[in-house]
XYZ file of C-alpha atoms in Angstrom:
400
model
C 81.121 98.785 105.129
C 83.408 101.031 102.720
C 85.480 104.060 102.855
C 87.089 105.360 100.822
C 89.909 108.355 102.021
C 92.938 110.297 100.458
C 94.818 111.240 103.169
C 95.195 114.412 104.191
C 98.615 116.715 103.761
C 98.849 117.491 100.543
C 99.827 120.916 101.203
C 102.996 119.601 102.417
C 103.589 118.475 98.840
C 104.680 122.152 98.541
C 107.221 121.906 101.004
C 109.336 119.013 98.504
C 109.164 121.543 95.020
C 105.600 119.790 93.962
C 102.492 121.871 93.632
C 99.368 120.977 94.863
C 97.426 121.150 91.662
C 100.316 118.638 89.718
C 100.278 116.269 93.369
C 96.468 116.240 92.775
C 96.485 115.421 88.874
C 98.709 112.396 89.728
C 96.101 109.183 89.224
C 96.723 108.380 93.383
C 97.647 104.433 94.206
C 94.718 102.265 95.366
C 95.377 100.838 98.370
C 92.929 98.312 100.160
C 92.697 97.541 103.535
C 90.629 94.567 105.353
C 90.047 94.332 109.199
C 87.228 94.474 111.978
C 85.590 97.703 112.935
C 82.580 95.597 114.596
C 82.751 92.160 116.152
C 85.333 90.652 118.731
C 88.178 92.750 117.301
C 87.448 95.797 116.743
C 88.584 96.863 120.006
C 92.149 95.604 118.980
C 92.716 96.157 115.494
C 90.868 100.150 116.501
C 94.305 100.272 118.542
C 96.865 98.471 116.508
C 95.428 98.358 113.175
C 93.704 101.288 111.787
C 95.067 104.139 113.056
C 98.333 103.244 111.429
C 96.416 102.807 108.016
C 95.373 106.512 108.917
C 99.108 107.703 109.835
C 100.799 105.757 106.839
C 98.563 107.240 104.182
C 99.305 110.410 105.950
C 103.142 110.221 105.979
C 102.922 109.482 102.528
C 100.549 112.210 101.377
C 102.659 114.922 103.391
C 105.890 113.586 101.272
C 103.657 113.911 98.328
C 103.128 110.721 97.590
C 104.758 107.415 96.536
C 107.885 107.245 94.444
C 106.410 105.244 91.351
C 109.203 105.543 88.378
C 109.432 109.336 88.753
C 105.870 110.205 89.574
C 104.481 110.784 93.186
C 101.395 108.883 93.434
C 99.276 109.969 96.626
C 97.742 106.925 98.362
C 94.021 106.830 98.258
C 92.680 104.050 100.994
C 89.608 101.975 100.065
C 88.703 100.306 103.779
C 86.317 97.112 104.907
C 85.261 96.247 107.754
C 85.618 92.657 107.930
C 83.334 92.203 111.291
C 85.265 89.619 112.516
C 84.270 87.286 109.984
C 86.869 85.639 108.107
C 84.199 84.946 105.697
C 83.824 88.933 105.460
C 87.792 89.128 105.292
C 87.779 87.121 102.044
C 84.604 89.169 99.883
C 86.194 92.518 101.187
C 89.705 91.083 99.558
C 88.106 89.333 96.378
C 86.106 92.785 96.044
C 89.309 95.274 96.402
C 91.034 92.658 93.526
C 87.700 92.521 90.937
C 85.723 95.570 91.458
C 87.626 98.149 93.212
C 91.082 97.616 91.134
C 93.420 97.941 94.334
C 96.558 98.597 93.191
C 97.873 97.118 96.342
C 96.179 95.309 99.515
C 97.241 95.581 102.858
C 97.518 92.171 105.270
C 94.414 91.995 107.238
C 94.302 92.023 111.192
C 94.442 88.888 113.482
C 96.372 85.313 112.644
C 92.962 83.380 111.380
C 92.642 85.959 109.242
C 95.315 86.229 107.629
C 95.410 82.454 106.468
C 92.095 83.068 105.229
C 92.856 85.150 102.919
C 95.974 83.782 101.730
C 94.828 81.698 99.026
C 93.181 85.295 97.673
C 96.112 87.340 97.933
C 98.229 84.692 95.768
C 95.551 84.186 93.126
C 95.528 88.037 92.434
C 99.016 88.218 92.861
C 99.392 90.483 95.558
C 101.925 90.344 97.892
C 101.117 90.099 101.471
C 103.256 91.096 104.358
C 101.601 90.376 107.393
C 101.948 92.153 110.975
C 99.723 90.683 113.294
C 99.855 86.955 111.626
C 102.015 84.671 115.189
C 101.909 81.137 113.400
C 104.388 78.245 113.162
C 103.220 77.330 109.757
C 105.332 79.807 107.924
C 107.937 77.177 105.888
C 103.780 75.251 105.281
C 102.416 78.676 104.509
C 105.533 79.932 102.850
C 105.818 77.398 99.956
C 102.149 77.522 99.425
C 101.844 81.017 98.909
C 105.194 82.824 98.136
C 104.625 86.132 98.502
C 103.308 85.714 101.842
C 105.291 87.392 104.782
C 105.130 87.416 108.279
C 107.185 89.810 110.382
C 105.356 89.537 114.034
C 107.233 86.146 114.713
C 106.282 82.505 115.996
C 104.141 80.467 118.065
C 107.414 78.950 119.182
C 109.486 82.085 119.585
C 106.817 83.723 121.816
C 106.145 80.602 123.903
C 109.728 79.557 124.005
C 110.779 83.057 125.881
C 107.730 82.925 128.688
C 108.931 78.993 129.054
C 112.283 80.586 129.503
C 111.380 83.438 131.968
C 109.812 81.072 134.325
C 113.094 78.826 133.844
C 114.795 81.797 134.919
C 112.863 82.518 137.954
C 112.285 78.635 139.059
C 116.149 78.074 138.962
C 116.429 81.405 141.006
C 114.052 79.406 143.569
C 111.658 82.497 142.981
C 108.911 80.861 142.047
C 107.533 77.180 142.094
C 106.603 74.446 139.504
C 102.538 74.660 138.693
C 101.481 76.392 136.011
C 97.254 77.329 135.304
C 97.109 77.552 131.641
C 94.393 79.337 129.783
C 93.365 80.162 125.618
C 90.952 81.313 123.612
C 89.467 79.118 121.269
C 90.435 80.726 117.429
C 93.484 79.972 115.625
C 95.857 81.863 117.581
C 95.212 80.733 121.207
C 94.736 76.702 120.214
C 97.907 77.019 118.208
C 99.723 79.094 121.253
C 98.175 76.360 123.515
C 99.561 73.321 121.455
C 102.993 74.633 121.176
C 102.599 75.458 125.413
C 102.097 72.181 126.703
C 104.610 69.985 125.514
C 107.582 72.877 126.257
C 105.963 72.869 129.623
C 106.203 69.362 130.484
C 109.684 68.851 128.845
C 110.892 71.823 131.038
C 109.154 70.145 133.955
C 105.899 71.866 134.897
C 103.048 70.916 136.371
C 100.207 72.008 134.098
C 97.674 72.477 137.136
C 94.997 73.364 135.520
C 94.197 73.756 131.567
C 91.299 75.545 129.964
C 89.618 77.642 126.875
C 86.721 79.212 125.851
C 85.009 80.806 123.059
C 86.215 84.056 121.103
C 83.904 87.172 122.554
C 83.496 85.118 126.195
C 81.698 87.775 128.283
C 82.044 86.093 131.799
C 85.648 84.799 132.671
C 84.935 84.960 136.041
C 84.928 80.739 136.056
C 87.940 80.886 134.061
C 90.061 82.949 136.829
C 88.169 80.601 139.642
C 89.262 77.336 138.594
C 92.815 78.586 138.035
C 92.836 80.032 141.418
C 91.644 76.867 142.948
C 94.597 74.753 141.456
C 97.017 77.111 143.183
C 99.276 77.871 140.630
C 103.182 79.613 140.521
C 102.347 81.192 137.131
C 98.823 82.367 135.261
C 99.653 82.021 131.069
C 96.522 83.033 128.982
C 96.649 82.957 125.478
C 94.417 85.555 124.939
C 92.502 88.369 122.637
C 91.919 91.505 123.718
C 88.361 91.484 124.975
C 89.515 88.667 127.336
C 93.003 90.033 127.606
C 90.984 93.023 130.112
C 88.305 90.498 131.150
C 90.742 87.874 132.468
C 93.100 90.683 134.265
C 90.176 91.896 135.901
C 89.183 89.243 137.291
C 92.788 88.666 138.626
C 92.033 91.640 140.769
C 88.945 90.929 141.501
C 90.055 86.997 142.948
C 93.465 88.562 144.358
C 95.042 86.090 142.112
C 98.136 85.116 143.824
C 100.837 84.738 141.233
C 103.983 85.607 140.826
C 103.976 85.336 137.048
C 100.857 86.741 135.340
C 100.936 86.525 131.689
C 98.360 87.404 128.801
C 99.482 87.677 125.460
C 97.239 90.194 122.718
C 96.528 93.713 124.178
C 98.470 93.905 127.101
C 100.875 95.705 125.226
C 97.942 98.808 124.799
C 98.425 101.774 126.433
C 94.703 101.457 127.586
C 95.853 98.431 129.421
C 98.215 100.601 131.507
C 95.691 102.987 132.262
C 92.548 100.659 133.010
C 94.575 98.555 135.452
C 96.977 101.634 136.928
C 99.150 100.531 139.442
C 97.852 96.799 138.847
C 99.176 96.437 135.774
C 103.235 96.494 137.107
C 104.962 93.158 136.595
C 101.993 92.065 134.533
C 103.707 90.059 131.241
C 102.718 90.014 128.022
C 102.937 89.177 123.593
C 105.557 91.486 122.228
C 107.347 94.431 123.731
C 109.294 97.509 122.169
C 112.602 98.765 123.068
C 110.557 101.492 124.679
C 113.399 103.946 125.280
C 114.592 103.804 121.858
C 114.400 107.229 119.647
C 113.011 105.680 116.531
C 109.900 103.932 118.764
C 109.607 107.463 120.447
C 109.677 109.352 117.367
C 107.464 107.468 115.849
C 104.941 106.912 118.779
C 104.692 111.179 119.026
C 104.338 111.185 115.124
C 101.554 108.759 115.893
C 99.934 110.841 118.896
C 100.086 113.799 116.791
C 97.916 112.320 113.836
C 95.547 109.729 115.037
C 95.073 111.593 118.627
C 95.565 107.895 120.080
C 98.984 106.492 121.683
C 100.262 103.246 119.743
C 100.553 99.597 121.613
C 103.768 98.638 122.745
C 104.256 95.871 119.959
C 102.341 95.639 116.959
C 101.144 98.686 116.081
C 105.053 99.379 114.819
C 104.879 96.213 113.377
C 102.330 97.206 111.807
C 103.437 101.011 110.492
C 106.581 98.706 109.531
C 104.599 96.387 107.012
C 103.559 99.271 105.266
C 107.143 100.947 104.730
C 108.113 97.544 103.186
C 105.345 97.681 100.643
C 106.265 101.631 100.001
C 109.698 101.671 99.730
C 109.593 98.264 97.375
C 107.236 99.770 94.800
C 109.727 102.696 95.119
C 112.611 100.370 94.525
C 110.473 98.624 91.384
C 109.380 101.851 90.136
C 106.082 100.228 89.326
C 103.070 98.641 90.278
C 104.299 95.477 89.230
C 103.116 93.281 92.206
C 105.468 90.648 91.094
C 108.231 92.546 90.764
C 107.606 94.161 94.221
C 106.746 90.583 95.801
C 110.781 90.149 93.975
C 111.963 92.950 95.765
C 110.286 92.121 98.890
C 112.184 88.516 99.295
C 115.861 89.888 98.018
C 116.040 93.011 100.404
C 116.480 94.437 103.543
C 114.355 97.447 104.768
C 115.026 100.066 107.422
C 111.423 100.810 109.350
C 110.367 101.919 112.517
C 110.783 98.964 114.541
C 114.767 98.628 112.963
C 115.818 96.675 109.945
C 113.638 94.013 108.461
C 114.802 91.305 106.007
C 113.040 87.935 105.134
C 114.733 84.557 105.616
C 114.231 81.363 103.227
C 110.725 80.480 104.783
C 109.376 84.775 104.172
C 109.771 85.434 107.900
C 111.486 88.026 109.074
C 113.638 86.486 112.374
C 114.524 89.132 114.770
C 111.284 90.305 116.832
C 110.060 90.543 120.146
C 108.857 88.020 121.751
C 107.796 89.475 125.836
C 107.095 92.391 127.298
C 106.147 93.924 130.689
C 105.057 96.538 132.412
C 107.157 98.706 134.425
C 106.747 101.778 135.819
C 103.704 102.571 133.514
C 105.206 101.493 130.466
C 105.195 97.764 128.621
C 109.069 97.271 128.066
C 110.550 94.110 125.877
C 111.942 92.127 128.226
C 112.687 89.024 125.567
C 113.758 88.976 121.495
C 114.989 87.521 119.093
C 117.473 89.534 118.082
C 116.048 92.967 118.821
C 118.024 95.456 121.108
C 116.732 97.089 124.358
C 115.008 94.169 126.667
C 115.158 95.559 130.120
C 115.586 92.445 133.367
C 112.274 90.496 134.264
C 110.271 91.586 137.458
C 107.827 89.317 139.632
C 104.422 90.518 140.057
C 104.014 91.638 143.764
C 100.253 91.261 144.477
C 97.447 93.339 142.388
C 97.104 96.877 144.913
């Protein structure tokens, strides 16, 4: 599926000296952007993904435009729905590049995804600065592809700060040593997984009980049973959204006693808060904001105001983020030059919603967040890696 849309707010052009009839003569920027709106992930990416496509294009339209060597340049978008295919991901790509003459491509949604369009991105020469990529392949990835980015972080930083947390509350004799460990079975849960088990056992857990399952599992009611059953301290799924909700309600459902509940994409969604209410407190998660922090509330009421939805608590800035790099480079450049923005891209630092952003020697930017939680009805960072705001860790006090 296509669709193509130019943003609304020109009018504001007015505002910044530019007429409406010159902003519409400029030729606008073609901008192409991959991800599901069916299949397994369209739930996630219809929270994190495209509504910040929507409020990007926006921004820029109600500025006037891009920046591009003296001429605003509106942003026209030129969307695919991928279905959850990577096989879709890479003909929607290939198409934007060959047919459709995008002058740009956004990253696509999800980790798998991502890589599998990688080898696209390069050949075409566009540069690709991921959001919601979590891999410990970057250096691999890195000197395969150059101008790929990744700003959400790593397999090891995310893992390394829940193996922390329950360091933290196991030295505070708060909670005990077994650990139930669950993933899904795509890219990022087996990779998750792999970089779990050994940090467990070097830190000394007892991995009670250790299990996946497919991507789009309907029933996870066996899943929650057999963890239950091993009597776990702490419940870590590396999960997806659909089983992100699926998983937590069966928590409830099997009073799932825990004093660490963890589970990683979509817990950060403001639907998650509201589904689960009061049994969502102490409930970790992937990511975390510093939810008190003017720039994340400006920009999360800039957010409400267009799209009519709340962001997530983690990505979906990431996300809005990814975007300002790409804009304010081919501002920098002056041009569409993808190379020269790709240059631009590895030898600066940008200022975005989520803070400042620049890329080490392996593309990745290194300062993210790595856990959240809920409290008090909103998903707070509680762990980064170099971000400011993390509020203490909580223990999850039953599911009522």
């Amino acid at each position: 599926m296509r669709r193509r849309t130019l943003a609304k707010g020109m009018l504001a052009a007015a505002a910044l000296g530019l007429s409406l009839a010159s902003a519409q003569a400029a030729e606008p920027l073609k901008i192409g952007a991959v991800g599901p709106k069916t299949g397994p992930l369209a739930g996630g990416a219809a929270v994190t993904f495209w509504p910040n496509v929507k409020l990007w294009a926006h921004d820029v339209n109600a500025r006037g435009g891009i920046n591009v060597g003296g001429e605003m340049r509106p942003v026209e978008i030129i969307e695919y729905d991928d279905q959850t295919n990577p096989g879709e991901t890479i003909k929607a790509v290939q198409r934007l590049a060959t047919q459709d003459g995008a002058d740009f491509i956004l990253a696509p949604y999800g980790t798998g995804f991502n890589i599998a369009a990688a080898p696209l991105f390069d050949r075409f020469g566009y540069p690709m600065v991921t959001h919601t990529a979590i891999t410990d392949q970057t250096e691999e990835l890195a000197a395969k592809f150059p101008d790929m980015f990744f700003t959400l972080g790593g397999a090891q930083g995310l893992v390394g700060s829940v193996v922390d947390i329950l360091n933290e509350l196991r030295d505070a004799g708060r909670i005990g040593n077994k650990v139930a460990m669950v993933n899904v079975a795509d890219a990022f849960g087996i990779e998750m997984a792999e970089v779990a088990r050994p940090l467990l056992k070097e830190a000394g857990y007892e991995l009670v009980y250790d299990s996946s399952y497919p991507l789009g599992t309907q029933d996870l009611s066996p899943i929650v049973k057999g963890a239950k059953a091993a009597g776990p301290d702490a419940f870590l799924a590396w999960s997806y959204p659909p089983d992100t909700f699926g998983l937590t309600e069966q928590a409830m459902i099997e009073d799932l006693p825990v004093k660490v509940y963890y589970t990683a994409v979509g817990t950060a969604f403001p639907a998650f808060g509201a589904k689960f209410g009061k049994a969502a407190e102490g409930v970790l998660g992937a990511g975390g904001v510093h939810a008190d922090g003017e720039r994340f509330k400006e920009y999360a009421a800039r957010h409400e105001a267009v799209t009519g939805a709340k962001p997530d608590y983690w990505a979906s800035a990431m996300v809005y983020s990814s975007f300002q790099i790409l804009e304010q480079a081919i501002e920098a450049v002056g041009s569409t030059d993808r190379a020269a923005v790709a240059k631009y891209i590895h030898e600066n630092e940008f200022d975005t919603v989520i803070g400042k952003i620049r890329f080490d020697e392996n593309n990745s930017n290194p300062a993210y967040w790595t856990v959240g939680q809920w409290q008090g009805g909103v998903f707070k960072g509680v762990r980064s890696t170099g971000r400011e705001g993390a509020v203490p860790v909580r223990l999850k006090e039953g599911w009522k």
